[in-house]
Backbone as a printed PyTorch tensor [residue, N CA C, xyz], in Angstrom:
tensor([[[ 10.5020, 112.0880,  52.8800],
         [ 11.8350, 111.8520,  53.5640],
         [ 11.7370, 111.2470,  54.5950]],

        [[ 12.2990, 109.4200,  54.8610],
         [ 12.3810, 109.0840,  55.8370],
         [ 13.2490, 109.3390,  56.9870]],

        [[ 13.5860, 108.8820,  58.2260],
         [ 14.1440, 109.5680,  59.3820],
         [ 15.9690, 109.0490,  58.9190]],

        [[ 15.6310, 107.6540,  58.3260],
         [ 17.2020, 107.3610,  58.3480],
         [ 17.4590, 107.1860,  56.5250]],

        [[ 16.6590, 108.3940,  55.8260],
         [ 17.2460, 108.8490,  54.4430],
         [ 17.7320, 109.8530,  54.6190]],

        [[ 17.3400, 110.4190,  55.4730],
         [ 17.6270, 112.3170,  55.9880],
         [ 18.4430, 112.0430,  56.7380]],

        [[ 19.2220, 111.3300,  57.7200],
         [ 20.7190, 110.9400,  58.2170],
         [ 21.5180, 110.6770,  57.2510]],

        [[ 20.6070, 109.8790,  56.7130],
         [ 21.8290, 109.5630,  55.3630],
         [ 22.3010, 110.6680,  54.3210]],

        [[ 21.8850, 111.4610,  54.0600],
         [ 21.7680, 112.3560,  52.9680],
         [ 22.4880, 113.7800,  53.8270]],

        [[ 22.2610, 114.4420,  54.4310],
         [ 21.8010, 115.5710,  55.1340],
         [ 22.6400, 115.8260,  56.3510]],

        [[ 22.1980, 114.9940,  57.6380],
         [ 21.7760, 115.2360,  58.4890],
         [ 23.2080, 115.0440,  58.9730]],

        [[ 23.1140, 113.6670,  58.8530],
         [ 25.0590, 112.6750,  59.2780],
         [ 26.2480, 113.8790,  58.9500]],

        [[ 26.9910, 114.7660,  59.7840],
         [ 28.0300, 115.6830,  59.9060],
         [ 28.8720, 114.6330,  58.8650]],

        [[ 29.0590, 114.1900,  59.0520],
         [ 30.4770, 112.7060,  58.2990],
         [ 29.9700, 112.9600,  56.6080]],

        [[ 28.7760, 113.4370,  56.4880],
         [ 28.0890, 113.0280,  55.1210],
         [ 27.5330, 114.0550,  54.3440]],

        [[ 26.5890, 114.8460,  55.1390],
         [ 26.0040, 115.9540,  54.3260],
         [ 26.5500, 117.3600,  53.9850]],

        [[ 25.9110, 118.1360,  53.9640],
         [ 26.0200, 119.3740,  53.6070],
         [ 27.7310, 120.1640,  53.9620]],

        [[ 27.6970, 120.1180,  55.3980],
         [ 28.4590, 120.3660,  55.8270],
         [ 30.1780, 120.0810,  56.4320]],

        [[ 30.1840, 118.8820,  55.5620],
         [ 31.2600, 117.7030,  55.8960],
         [ 32.1130, 118.2690,  55.4150]],

        [[ 33.1500, 118.4720,  56.2230],
         [ 34.9710, 119.2420,  55.4980],
         [ 34.8410, 121.0160,  55.3480]],

        [[ 34.2620, 121.1840,  55.8200],
         [ 33.4920, 122.9080,  55.7400],
         [ 34.2060, 123.7070,  56.8630]],

        [[ 34.7110, 123.0370,  57.4130],
         [ 35.4190, 124.0080,  58.8080],
         [ 36.0520, 125.5570,  58.7100]],

        [[ 36.1730, 125.1120,  57.4100],
         [ 36.8200, 127.0270,  57.1770],
         [ 35.3970, 127.4660,  56.6190]],

        [[ 34.8590, 127.3000,  55.1690],
         [ 33.7080, 127.8750,  54.8680],
         [ 32.4110, 128.6690,  56.6490]],

        [[ 32.2450, 127.2860,  57.5000],
         [ 31.6190, 128.0060,  58.2310],
         [ 32.5500, 128.9070,  59.2930]],

        [[ 33.4140, 128.7560,  59.7430],
         [ 34.2270, 129.9620,  60.2510],
         [ 33.9290, 131.7800,  58.9580]],

        [[ 34.2740, 131.2080,  57.8080],
         [ 34.0560, 132.5290,  56.9660],
         [ 32.7770, 133.1720,  57.4530]],

        [[ 31.7440, 131.9670,  57.1510],
         [ 30.5130, 132.7070,  57.2360],
         [ 30.1040, 133.5660,  58.6910]],

        [[ 30.1890, 133.1630,  59.5280],
         [ 30.7080, 133.2010,  60.8910],
         [ 31.2680, 134.7850,  61.1480]],

        [[ 32.3470, 134.8790,  60.8280],
         [ 32.9390, 136.2420,  60.8040],
         [ 32.1810, 137.2160,  59.7680]],

        [[ 31.3050, 136.8100,  58.5380],
         [ 30.9360, 137.8890,  57.9710],
         [ 29.5800, 137.8490,  58.4650]],

        [[ 28.9680, 137.4970,  59.0050],
         [ 27.8450, 137.4950,  59.9330],
         [ 27.8880, 138.5370,  61.2190]],

        [[ 28.7110, 138.2780,  61.8680],
         [ 29.6850, 139.0560,  62.9850],
         [ 30.1830, 140.2150,  62.6600]],

        [[ 30.7000, 140.6080,  61.4460],
         [ 30.7660, 142.0130,  61.0240],
         [ 29.8050, 142.6480,  60.3720]],

        [[ 28.7260, 141.9200,  59.9390],
         [ 27.2000, 142.8090,  59.5570],
         [ 25.9100, 142.9530,  60.7880]],

        [[ 26.2670, 141.8680,  61.9240],
         [ 25.5400, 142.1680,  62.3630],
         [ 25.5060, 141.7000,  63.9160]],

        [[ 27.3490, 142.4120,  63.9410],
         [ 27.3940, 142.4010,  65.4830],
         [ 27.5420, 144.2970,  66.2470]],

        [[ 27.7850, 143.9120,  67.2310],
         [ 27.4000, 145.0410,  68.1090],
         [ 28.7140, 146.5720,  67.9140]],

        [[ 30.0420, 145.8330,  67.0350],
         [ 31.1190, 146.7760,  66.7460],
         [ 30.7190, 146.9720,  65.1490]],

        [[ 29.8190, 149.0010,  65.2800],
         [ 29.5730, 149.3790,  64.4290],
         [ 31.0120, 149.4010,  62.7750]],

        [[ 32.0080, 149.6260,  63.6060],
         [ 33.5110, 149.8670,  62.4780],
         [ 33.9260, 148.7470,  61.5330]],

        [[ 33.4220, 147.3550,  61.7000],
         [ 33.4520, 146.3420,  60.6830],
         [ 32.5940, 146.4070,  59.6140]],

        [[ 31.4220, 146.7020,  59.9370],
         [ 30.1160, 147.3100,  58.8140],
         [ 30.1050, 148.4680,  58.3080]],

        [[ 30.8390, 149.0810,  58.3120],
         [ 31.3870, 150.5810,  57.7850],
         [ 32.3140, 150.1420,  56.7590]],

        [[ 33.2950, 149.4890,  57.0350],
         [ 34.3700, 148.7700,  56.2570],
         [ 34.0730, 148.2110,  54.9190]],

        [[ 32.8500, 147.2080,  55.7080],
         [ 32.5230, 146.6500,  54.5880],
         [ 31.7820, 147.3820,  53.3040]],

        [[ 30.6960, 148.1300,  54.1130],
         [ 30.2170, 148.7990,  53.3420],
         [ 31.0140, 149.5640,  52.2420]],

        [[ 31.8980, 150.4340,  52.9220],
         [ 33.1140, 150.5230,  51.9470],
         [ 33.4460, 150.1640,  50.7040]],

        [[ 34.2450, 148.7540,  51.2950],
         [ 34.7900, 148.0070,  50.1680],
         [ 33.9730, 147.3450,  49.4240]],

        [[ 32.4840, 147.2650,  49.3510],
         [ 31.9600, 146.1440,  48.5680],
         [ 30.5960, 147.8980,  48.0110]],

        [[ 30.1110, 149.0550,  47.9150],
         [ 29.3560, 149.4420,  47.5180],
         [ 29.5850, 150.1420,  45.9720]],

        [[ 31.2280, 149.6880,  45.4830],
         [ 31.2610, 149.9670,  44.1090],
         [ 30.5750, 149.0200,  43.2710]],

        [[ 29.9710, 147.4930,  44.2600],
         [ 29.5180, 146.3900,  43.3160],
         [ 27.8030, 146.4530,  43.4290]],

        [[ 27.5060, 147.5390,  43.7430],
         [ 26.3710, 147.9300,  44.2190],
         [ 25.2700, 147.7710,  42.6260]],

        [[ 24.5770, 146.8810,  42.1230],
         [ 23.5870, 147.3310,  40.9820],
         [ 22.4440, 146.8950,  41.0380]],

        [[ 21.5740, 147.8460,  40.5510],
         [ 20.0430, 148.0780,  40.5600],
         [ 19.6900, 148.3540,  41.9690]],

        [[ 20.1310, 149.2620,  42.7480],
         [ 19.4530, 150.0020,  44.1570],
         [ 18.5410, 150.7510,  44.3880]],

        [[ 17.2900, 150.0330,  44.4440],
         [ 15.9120, 151.0400,  44.8050],
         [ 16.2270, 151.6070,  45.9040]],

        [[ 16.0570, 153.2870,  46.4690],
         [ 15.6920, 153.4730,  47.1570],
         [ 14.8740, 154.5060,  47.3090]]])
């Protein structure tokens, strides 16, 4: 793909995947920080609330 095509389809913030997705980016950032951040408590809460949805767990 040429650079100008890439800009028109993907890289241009006004046209690409992230255009208008500020809330989705914020939600993803909050989830990432909850799961990977230094504070353990949000991670424990997430696991407690979502453990019931796990299927095919292989430990």
